């Protein structure tokens, strides 16, 4: 079967659009690592501001990447649960981690 | 071995930083698909402007992702050759294409 380069590019750009921005991928990664509470997620990503994380989680809730669970405890407990859809990014994230690691090794070797 | 989440996040953020922006990944993909001349690359990516592609190729040359080859023909022929380093993004790009394809199927099913 001949490869359809235009179709491949569309698929690629859809993905890039979806994971665009600086924080989407680190937040997905943090949720997949088991972090559930706002402060937990925030602490796991150095440099993210409360405002950015709040915006990101709202956007992700709208895009069905995360479910916001409110438990009527005292005080109220709020947890962010990654959806199965969110976990579909696992392979991309793993390849990105692998690449970043190899890159760092190469940079260190050059020094 | 225990997973070092901080190290993983650093690797992930290095990669995101490197492939940041809207056009870097589509340009790498185009080069890996065999496009070599400026106009070929430009035509293969709908929406990219001459100015953006020019800037992207200059940045990629500085980052050793691409080699600019000038052949003293008449008229002068200029080709952009992806480096082996550029090709290390192959797996990430393939996973992104896979994800975008699955995503599109799901969106179509819902309609």
Tab-separated table of C-alpha atoms in Angstrom:
chain	number	residue	atom	x	y	z
A	1	UNK	CA	0.000	0.000	0.000
A	2	UNK	CA	1.367	3.388	-0.920
A	3	UNK	CA	1.847	5.758	1.975
A	4	UNK	CA	-0.446	8.721	1.997
A	5	UNK	CA	1.831	11.511	3.204
A	6	UNK	CA	-0.968	14.082	3.386
A	7	UNK	CA	-3.019	11.772	5.616
A	8	UNK	CA	0.032	11.115	7.820
A	9	UNK	CA	0.651	14.827	8.180
A	10	UNK	CA	-2.988	15.443	9.161
A	11	UNK	CA	-2.764	12.729	11.837
A	12	UNK	CA	0.511	14.218	13.082
A	13	UNK	CA	-0.890	17.748	13.238
A	14	UNK	CA	-4.041	16.577	15.059
A	15	UNK	CA	-1.816	15.069	17.746
A	16	UNK	CA	0.403	18.142	17.956
A	17	UNK	CA	-2.671	20.335	18.301
A	18	UNK	CA	-4.009	18.133	21.079
A	19	UNK	CA	-0.814	18.011	23.130
A	20	UNK	CA	0.193	21.559	22.278
A	21	UNK	CA	1.463	23.958	24.873
A	22	UNK	CA	4.144	23.562	27.441
A	23	UNK	CA	2.155	21.875	30.214
A	24	UNK	CA	-0.324	19.406	28.723
A	25	UNK	CA	2.152	16.525	28.387
A	26	UNK	CA	3.769	16.981	31.839
A	27	UNK	CA	0.289	17.063	33.436
A	28	UNK	CA	-0.807	13.873	31.609
A	29	UNK	CA	2.449	12.267	32.731
A	30	UNK	CA	1.910	13.309	36.352
A	31	UNK	CA	-1.647	11.870	36.360
A	32	UNK	CA	-0.410	8.632	34.786
A	33	UNK	CA	2.212	8.452	37.551
A	34	UNK	CA	-0.555	8.352	40.125
A	35	UNK	CA	-0.788	11.948	41.291
A	36	UNK	CA	-4.441	12.842	41.957
A	37	UNK	CA	-4.765	15.923	44.141
A	38	UNK	CA	-4.152	19.431	42.861
A	39	UNK	CA	-1.210	20.139	45.176
A	40	UNK	CA	0.340	16.741	44.425
A	41	UNK	CA	0.231	17.392	40.684
A	42	UNK	CA	1.508	20.938	41.196
A	43	UNK	CA	4.448	19.794	43.304
A	44	UNK	CA	5.351	17.095	40.776
A	45	UNK	CA	5.893	19.674	38.010
A	46	UNK	CA	8.481	22.309	38.999
A	47	UNK	CA	7.797	25.633	37.332
A	48	UNK	CA	4.061	25.248	36.747
A	49	UNK	CA	1.971	27.968	38.379
A	50	UNK	CA	-1.310	27.372	40.218
A	51	UNK	CA	-3.063	29.408	37.558
A	52	UNK	CA	-1.607	27.412	34.632
A	53	UNK	CA	-2.360	24.053	36.254
A	54	UNK	CA	-5.904	25.140	37.041
A	55	UNK	CA	-6.465	26.213	33.420
A	56	UNK	CA	-4.875	23.030	32.079
A	57	UNK	CA	-7.029	20.760	34.270
A	58	UNK	CA	-10.196	22.621	33.216
A	59	UNK	CA	-9.285	22.267	29.530
A	60	UNK	CA	-8.469	18.588	30.058
A	61	UNK	CA	-11.805	18.030	31.801
A	62	UNK	CA	-13.625	19.571	28.815
A	63	UNK	CA	-11.627	17.330	26.464
A	64	UNK	CA	-12.485	14.252	28.549
A	65	UNK	CA	-8.867	13.580	29.479
A	66	UNK	CA	-9.572	13.889	33.161
A	67	UNK	CA	-12.549	13.403	35.489
A	68	UNK	CA	-12.891	15.716	38.457
A	69	UNK	CA	-14.080	13.690	41.438
A	70	UNK	CA	-15.520	15.494	44.453
A	71	UNK	CA	-15.797	13.473	47.663
A	72	UNK	CA	-18.095	14.956	50.325
A	73	UNK	CA	-15.666	14.550	53.115
A	74	UNK	CA	-14.732	17.195	55.634
A	75	UNK	CA	-12.846	19.000	54.269
A	76	UNK	CA	-14.110	18.266	50.739
A	77	UNK	CA	-11.656	16.077	48.840
A	78	UNK	CA	-11.147	16.745	45.127
A	79	UNK	CA	-9.244	14.298	42.953
A	80	UNK	CA	-8.383	14.311	39.269
A	81	UNK	CA	-8.721	10.888	37.666
A	82	UNK	CA	-7.091	10.284	34.265
A	83	UNK	CA	-9.543	8.735	31.776
A	84	UNK	CA	-8.571	5.690	29.659
A	85	UNK	CA	-8.342	8.220	26.813
A	86	UNK	CA	-5.679	10.128	28.753
A	87	UNK	CA	-3.668	6.923	29.043
A	88	UNK	CA	-3.577	6.515	25.244
A	89	UNK	CA	-0.741	9.078	25.295
A	90	UNK	CA	1.428	6.623	27.222
A	91	UNK	CA	3.453	5.454	24.220
A	92	UNK	CA	4.165	8.947	22.932
A	93	UNK	CA	5.238	10.067	26.400
A	94	UNK	CA	7.465	7.021	26.844
A	95	UNK	CA	9.184	7.700	23.487
A	96	UNK	CA	9.666	11.334	24.522
A	97	UNK	CA	11.256	10.268	27.813
A	98	UNK	CA	13.557	7.871	25.940
A	99	UNK	CA	14.579	10.586	23.502
A	100	UNK	CA	15.248	13.135	26.254
A	101	UNK	CA	17.382	10.620	28.130
A	102	UNK	CA	19.506	9.727	25.071
A	103	UNK	CA	19.869	13.421	24.289
A	104	UNK	CA	21.147	14.175	27.792
A	105	UNK	CA	23.680	11.333	27.595
A	106	UNK	CA	25.013	12.718	24.308
A	107	UNK	CA	25.279	16.247	25.684
A	108	UNK	CA	27.177	14.983	28.743
A	109	UNK	CA	29.574	12.919	26.575
A	110	UNK	CA	30.452	16.003	24.537
A	111	UNK	CA	31.506	17.968	27.613
B	1	UNK	CA	14.918	-0.250	40.263
B	2	UNK	CA	12.686	2.485	41.542
B	3	UNK	CA	11.496	4.943	38.936
B	4	UNK	CA	12.879	8.411	39.288
B	5	UNK	CA	9.911	10.580	38.381
B	6	UNK	CA	11.874	13.826	38.549
B	7	UNK	CA	14.438	12.451	36.099
B	8	UNK	CA	11.669	11.242	33.787
B	9	UNK	CA	10.032	14.648	33.843
B	10	UNK	CA	13.336	16.360	33.018
B	11	UNK	CA	13.828	14.025	30.025
B	12	UNK	CA	10.257	14.674	28.905
B	13	UNK	CA	10.618	18.443	29.188
B	14	UNK	CA	13.929	18.425	27.297
B	15	UNK	CA	12.179	16.681	24.414
B	16	UNK	CA	9.178	19.004	24.518
B	17	UNK	CA	11.506	21.990	24.488
B	18	UNK	CA	13.355	20.595	21.493
B	19	UNK	CA	10.300	19.821	19.395
B	20	UNK	CA	8.369	22.834	20.640
B	21	UNK	CA	6.426	25.052	18.309
B	22	UNK	CA	3.920	24.240	15.653
B	23	UNK	CA	6.262	23.504	12.747
B	24	UNK	CA	9.351	21.660	13.990
B	25	UNK	CA	7.783	18.182	13.940
B	26	UNK	CA	6.050	18.564	10.538
B	27	UNK	CA	9.356	19.800	9.016
B	28	UNK	CA	11.311	16.852	10.483
B	29	UNK	CA	8.616	14.541	9.145
B	30	UNK	CA	8.798	16.097	5.677
B	31	UNK	CA	12.603	15.722	5.553
B	32	UNK	CA	12.352	12.105	6.734
B	33	UNK	CA	9.832	11.527	3.923
B	34	UNK	CA	12.489	12.495	1.390
B	35	UNK	CA	11.690	16.125	0.655
B	36	UNK	CA	14.933	18.068	0.164
B	37	UNK	CA	14.333	21.342	-1.660
B	38	UNK	CA	12.810	24.382	0.009
B	39	UNK	CA	9.761	24.496	-2.255
B	40	UNK	CA	9.205	20.731	-1.921
B	41	UNK	CA	9.205	20.965	1.864
B	42	UNK	CA	6.985	24.045	1.749
B	43	UNK	CA	4.433	22.386	-0.524
B	44	UNK	CA	4.363	19.261	1.641
B	45	UNK	CA	3.159	21.247	4.691
B	46	UNK	CA	-0.066	23.156	3.971
B	47	UNK	CA	-0.315	26.335	6.011
B	48	UNK	CA	3.398	26.932	6.606
B	49	UNK	CA	4.616	30.293	5.336
B	50	UNK	CA	7.900	30.856	3.490
B	51	UNK	CA	9.063	32.983	6.393
B	52	UNK	CA	8.257	30.345	9.039
B	53	UNK	CA	9.896	27.543	7.059
B	54	UNK	CA	12.982	29.648	6.469
B	55	UNK	CA	13.284	30.416	10.187
B	56	UNK	CA	12.666	26.790	11.134
B	57	UNK	CA	15.328	25.468	8.741
B	58	UNK	CA	17.861	28.008	10.042
B	59	UNK	CA	17.150	26.978	13.649
B	60	UNK	CA	17.380	23.318	12.697
B	61	UNK	CA	20.712	23.922	10.963
B	62	UNK	CA	22.073	25.545	14.138
B	63	UNK	CA	20.816	22.586	16.180
B	64	UNK	CA	22.477	20.128	13.774
B	65	UNK	CA	19.184	18.578	12.709
B	66	UNK	CA	19.690	19.503	9.099
B	67	UNK	CA	22.652	20.127	6.781
B	68	UNK	CA	22.292	22.776	4.106
B	69	UNK	CA	23.952	21.495	0.926
B	70	UNK	CA	24.794	23.961	-1.824
B	71	UNK	CA	25.582	22.476	-5.250
B	72	UNK	CA	27.342	24.819	-7.666
B	73	UNK	CA	25.056	24.076	-10.534
B	74	UNK	CA	23.381	26.656	-12.760
B	75	UNK	CA	21.092	27.670	-11.222
B	76	UNK	CA	22.572	26.915	-7.792
B	77	UNK	CA	20.845	23.934	-6.191
B	78	UNK	CA	20.222	24.017	-2.442
B	79	UNK	CA	19.118	20.908	-0.578
B	80	UNK	CA	18.349	20.264	3.070
B	81	UNK	CA	19.632	16.912	4.268
B	82	UNK	CA	18.321	15.493	7.557
B	83	UNK	CA	21.128	14.407	9.888
B	84	UNK	CA	21.094	10.999	11.621
B	85	UNK	CA	20.202	13.005	14.739
B	86	UNK	CA	17.076	14.316	12.977
B	87	UNK	CA	16.026	10.748	12.282
B	88	UNK	CA	16.119	9.880	16.009
B	89	UNK	CA	12.693	11.537	16.206
B	90	UNK	CA	11.260	8.807	13.971
B	91	UNK	CA	9.689	6.775	16.781
B	92	UNK	CA	8.047	9.761	18.457
B	93	UNK	CA	6.655	10.924	15.127
B	94	UNK	CA	5.351	7.455	14.305
B	95	UNK	CA	3.573	7.237	17.671
B	96	UNK	CA	2.081	10.684	17.072
B	97	UNK	CA	0.788	9.613	13.650
B	98	UNK	CA	-0.719	6.469	15.189
B	99	UNK	CA	-2.425	8.478	17.903
B	100	UNK	CA	-3.816	11.052	15.460
B	101	UNK	CA	-5.202	8.268	13.273
B	102	UNK	CA	-6.938	6.489	16.169
B	103	UNK	CA	-8.302	9.809	17.383
B	104	UNK	CA	-9.791	10.592	13.968
B	105	UNK	CA	-11.444	7.156	13.797
B	106	UNK	CA	-13.041	7.718	17.186
B	107	UNK	CA	-14.305	11.182	16.230
B	108	UNK	CA	-15.829	9.796	13.012
B	109	UNK	CA	-17.528	6.919	14.888
B	110	UNK	CA	-19.196	9.374	17.241
B	111	UNK	CA	-20.800	11.343	14.403
